Short mmCIF file of C-alpha atoms in Angstrom, two decimals:
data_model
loop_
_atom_site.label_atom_id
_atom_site.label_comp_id
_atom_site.label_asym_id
_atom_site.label_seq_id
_atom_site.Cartn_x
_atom_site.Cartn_y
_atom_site.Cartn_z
CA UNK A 358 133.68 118.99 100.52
CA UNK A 359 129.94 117.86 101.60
CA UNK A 360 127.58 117.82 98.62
CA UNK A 361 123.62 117.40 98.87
CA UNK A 362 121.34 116.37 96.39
CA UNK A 363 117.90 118.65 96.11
CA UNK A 364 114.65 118.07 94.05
CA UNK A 365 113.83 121.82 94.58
CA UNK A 366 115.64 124.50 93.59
CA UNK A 367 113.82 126.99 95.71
CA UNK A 368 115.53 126.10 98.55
CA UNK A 369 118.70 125.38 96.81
CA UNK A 370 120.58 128.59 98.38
CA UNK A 371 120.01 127.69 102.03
CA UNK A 372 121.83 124.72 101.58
CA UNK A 373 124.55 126.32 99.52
CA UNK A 374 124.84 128.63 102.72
CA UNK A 375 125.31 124.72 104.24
CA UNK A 376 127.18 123.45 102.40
CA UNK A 377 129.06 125.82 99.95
CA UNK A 378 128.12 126.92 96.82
CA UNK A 379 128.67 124.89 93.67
CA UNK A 380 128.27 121.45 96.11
CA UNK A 381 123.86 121.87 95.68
CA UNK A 382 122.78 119.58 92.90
CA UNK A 383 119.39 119.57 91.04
CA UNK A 384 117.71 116.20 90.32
CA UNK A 385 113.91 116.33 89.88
CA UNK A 386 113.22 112.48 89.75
CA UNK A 387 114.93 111.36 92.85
CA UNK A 388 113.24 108.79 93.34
CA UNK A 389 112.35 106.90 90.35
CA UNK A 390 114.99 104.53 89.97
CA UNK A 391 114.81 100.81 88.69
CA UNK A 392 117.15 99.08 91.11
CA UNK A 393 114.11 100.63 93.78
CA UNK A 394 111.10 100.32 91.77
CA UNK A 395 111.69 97.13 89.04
CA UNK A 396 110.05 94.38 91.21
CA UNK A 397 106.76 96.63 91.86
CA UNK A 398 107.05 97.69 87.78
CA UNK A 399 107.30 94.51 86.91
CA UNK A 400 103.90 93.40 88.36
CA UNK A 401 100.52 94.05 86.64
CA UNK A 402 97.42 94.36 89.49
CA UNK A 403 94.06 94.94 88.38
CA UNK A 404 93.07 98.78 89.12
CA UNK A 405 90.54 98.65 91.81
CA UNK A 406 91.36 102.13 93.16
CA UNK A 407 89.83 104.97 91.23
CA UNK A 408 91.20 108.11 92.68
CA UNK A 409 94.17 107.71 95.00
CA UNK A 410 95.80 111.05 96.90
CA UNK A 411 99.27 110.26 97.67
CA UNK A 412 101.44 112.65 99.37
CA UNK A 413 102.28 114.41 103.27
CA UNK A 414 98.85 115.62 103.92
CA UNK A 415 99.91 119.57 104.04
CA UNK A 416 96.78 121.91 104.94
CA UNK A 417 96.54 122.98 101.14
CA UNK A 418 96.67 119.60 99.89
CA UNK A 419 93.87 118.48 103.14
CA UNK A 420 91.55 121.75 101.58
CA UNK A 421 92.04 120.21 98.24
CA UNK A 422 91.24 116.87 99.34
CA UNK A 423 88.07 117.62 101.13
CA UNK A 424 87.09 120.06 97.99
CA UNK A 425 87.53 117.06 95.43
CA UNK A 426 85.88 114.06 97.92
CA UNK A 427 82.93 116.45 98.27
CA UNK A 428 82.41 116.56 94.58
CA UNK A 429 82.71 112.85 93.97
CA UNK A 430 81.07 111.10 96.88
CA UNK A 431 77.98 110.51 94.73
CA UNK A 432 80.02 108.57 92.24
CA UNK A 433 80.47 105.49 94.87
CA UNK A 434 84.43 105.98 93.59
CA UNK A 435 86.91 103.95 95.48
CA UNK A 436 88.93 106.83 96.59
CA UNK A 437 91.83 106.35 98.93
CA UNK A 438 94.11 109.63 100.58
CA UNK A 439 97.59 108.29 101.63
CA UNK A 440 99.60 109.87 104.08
CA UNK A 441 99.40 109.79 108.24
CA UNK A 442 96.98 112.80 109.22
CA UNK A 443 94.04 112.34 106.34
CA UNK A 444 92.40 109.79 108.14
CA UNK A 445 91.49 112.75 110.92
CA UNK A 446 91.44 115.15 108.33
CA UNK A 447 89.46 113.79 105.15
CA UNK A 448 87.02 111.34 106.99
CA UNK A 449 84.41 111.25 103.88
CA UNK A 450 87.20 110.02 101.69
CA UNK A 451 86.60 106.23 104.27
CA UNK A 452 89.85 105.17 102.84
CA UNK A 453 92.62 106.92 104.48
CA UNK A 454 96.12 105.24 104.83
CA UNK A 455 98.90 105.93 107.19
CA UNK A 456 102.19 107.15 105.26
CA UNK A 457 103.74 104.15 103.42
CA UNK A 458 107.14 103.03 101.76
CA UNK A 459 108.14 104.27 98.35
CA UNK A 460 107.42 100.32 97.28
CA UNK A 461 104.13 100.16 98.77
CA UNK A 462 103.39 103.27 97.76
CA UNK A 463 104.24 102.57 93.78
CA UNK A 464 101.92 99.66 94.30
CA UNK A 465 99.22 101.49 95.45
CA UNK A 466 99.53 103.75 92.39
CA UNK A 467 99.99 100.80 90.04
CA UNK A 468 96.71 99.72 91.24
CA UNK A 469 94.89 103.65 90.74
CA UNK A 470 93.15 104.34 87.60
CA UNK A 471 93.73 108.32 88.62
CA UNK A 472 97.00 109.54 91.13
CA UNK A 473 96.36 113.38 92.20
CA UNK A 474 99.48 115.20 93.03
CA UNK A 475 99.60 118.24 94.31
CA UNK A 476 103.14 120.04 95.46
CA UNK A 477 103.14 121.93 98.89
CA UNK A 478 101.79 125.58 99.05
CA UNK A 479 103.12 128.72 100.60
CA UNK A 480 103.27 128.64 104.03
CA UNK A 481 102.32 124.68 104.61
CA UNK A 482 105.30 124.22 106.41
CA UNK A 483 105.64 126.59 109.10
CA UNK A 484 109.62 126.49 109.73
CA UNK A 485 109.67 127.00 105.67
CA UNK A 486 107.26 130.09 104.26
CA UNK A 487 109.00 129.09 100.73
CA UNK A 488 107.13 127.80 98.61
CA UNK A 489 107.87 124.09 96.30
CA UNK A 490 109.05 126.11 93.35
CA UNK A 491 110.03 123.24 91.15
CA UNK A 492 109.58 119.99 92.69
CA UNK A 493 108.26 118.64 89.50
CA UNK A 494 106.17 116.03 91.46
CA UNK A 495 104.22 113.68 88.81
CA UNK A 496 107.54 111.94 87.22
CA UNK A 497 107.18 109.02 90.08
CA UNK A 498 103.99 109.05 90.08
CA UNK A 499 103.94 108.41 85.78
CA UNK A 500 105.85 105.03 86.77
CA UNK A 501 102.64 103.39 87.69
CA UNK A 502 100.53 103.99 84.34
CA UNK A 503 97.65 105.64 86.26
CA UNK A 504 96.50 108.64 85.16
CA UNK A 505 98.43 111.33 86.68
CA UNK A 506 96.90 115.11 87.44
CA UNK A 507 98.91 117.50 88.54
CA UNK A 508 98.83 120.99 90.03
CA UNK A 509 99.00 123.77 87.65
CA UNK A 510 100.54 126.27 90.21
CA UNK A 511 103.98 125.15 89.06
CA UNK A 512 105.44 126.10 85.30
CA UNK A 513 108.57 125.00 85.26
CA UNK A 514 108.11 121.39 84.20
CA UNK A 515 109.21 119.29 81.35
CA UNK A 516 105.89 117.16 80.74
CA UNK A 517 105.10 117.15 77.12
CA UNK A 518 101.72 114.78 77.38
CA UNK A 519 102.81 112.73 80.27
CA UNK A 520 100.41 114.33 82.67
CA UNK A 521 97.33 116.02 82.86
CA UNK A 522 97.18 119.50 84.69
CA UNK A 523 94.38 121.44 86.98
CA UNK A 524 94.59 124.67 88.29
CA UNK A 525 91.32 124.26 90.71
CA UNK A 526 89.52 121.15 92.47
CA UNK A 527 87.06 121.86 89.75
CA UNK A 528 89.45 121.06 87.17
CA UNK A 529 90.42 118.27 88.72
CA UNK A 530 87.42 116.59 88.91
CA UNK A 531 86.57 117.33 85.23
#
């Protein structure tokens, strides 16, 4: 029997409908691994970037982008956005970075004093009006040692202190 391996649960039934129920598995760090991650884990670089975006840039997470750059221009941060499309999108952020590796992208976070994550809203993806239910984006991103903020929209999470949560750009940028 086929078997497929999810990180959210929301969509777990249309791939049961795949490929059978019972054969849809949960795992919500995918990708945090050693035998992928222990040579960029291993390395200390200095943190020159101060607030680093990382992620597909979605239209929610663009909107949250622009709202947060806007607020923190004035601070002459080093702010980079990471994913192919914010370099159109988020042009006062300067620092926009075509979609990278999982490697490069650890090392860019290794080198971030702050890592912004924000999960996909409803109706980002216009093949898929479901919402990210429980992605439980952040536990990759807590690899690096940066300072990790996440979105607030999602409850079902098992971060005791790990992370630091926003509900608004506002928030965010407190």
């Amino acid at each position: 029997a086929s078997a497929c391996v999810l990180n959210d649960p929301a969509v777990a039934k249309k791939y049961e409908d795949i490929v059978g129920q019972g054969n849809v598995y949960i795992w919500n760090n995918l990708s945090v691994n050693m035998e992928r991650l222990g040579p960029a884990l291993s390395e200390t670089p200095e943190r020159d970037i101060d607030v680093l975006f990382l992620g597909h840039p979605y239209p929610s997470r663009i909107n949250f982008t622009k709202e947060v750059v806007a607020c923190i221009t004035d601070l002459k941060a080093n702010i980079r956005a990471v994913g192919t499309g914010y370099e159109r999108s988020v042009p006062a952020c300067g620092m926009a970075m075509p979609t990278v590796s999982d490697l490069d992208a650890m090392k860019l976070m290794q080198r971030s004093k702050i890592v912004v994550v924000r999960d996909r809203q409803l109706n980002d993806l216009p093949s898929s009006p479901d919402e990210a239910e429980n992605v439980h984006r952040g536990y990759y991103e807590c690899a690096s040692g940066a300072v990790v903020l996440v979105h607030n929209h999602n409850r079902q999470h098992s971060f005791r202190n790990e992370v630091e949560f926003y509900d608004t750009h506002l928030e965010a940028v407190k």
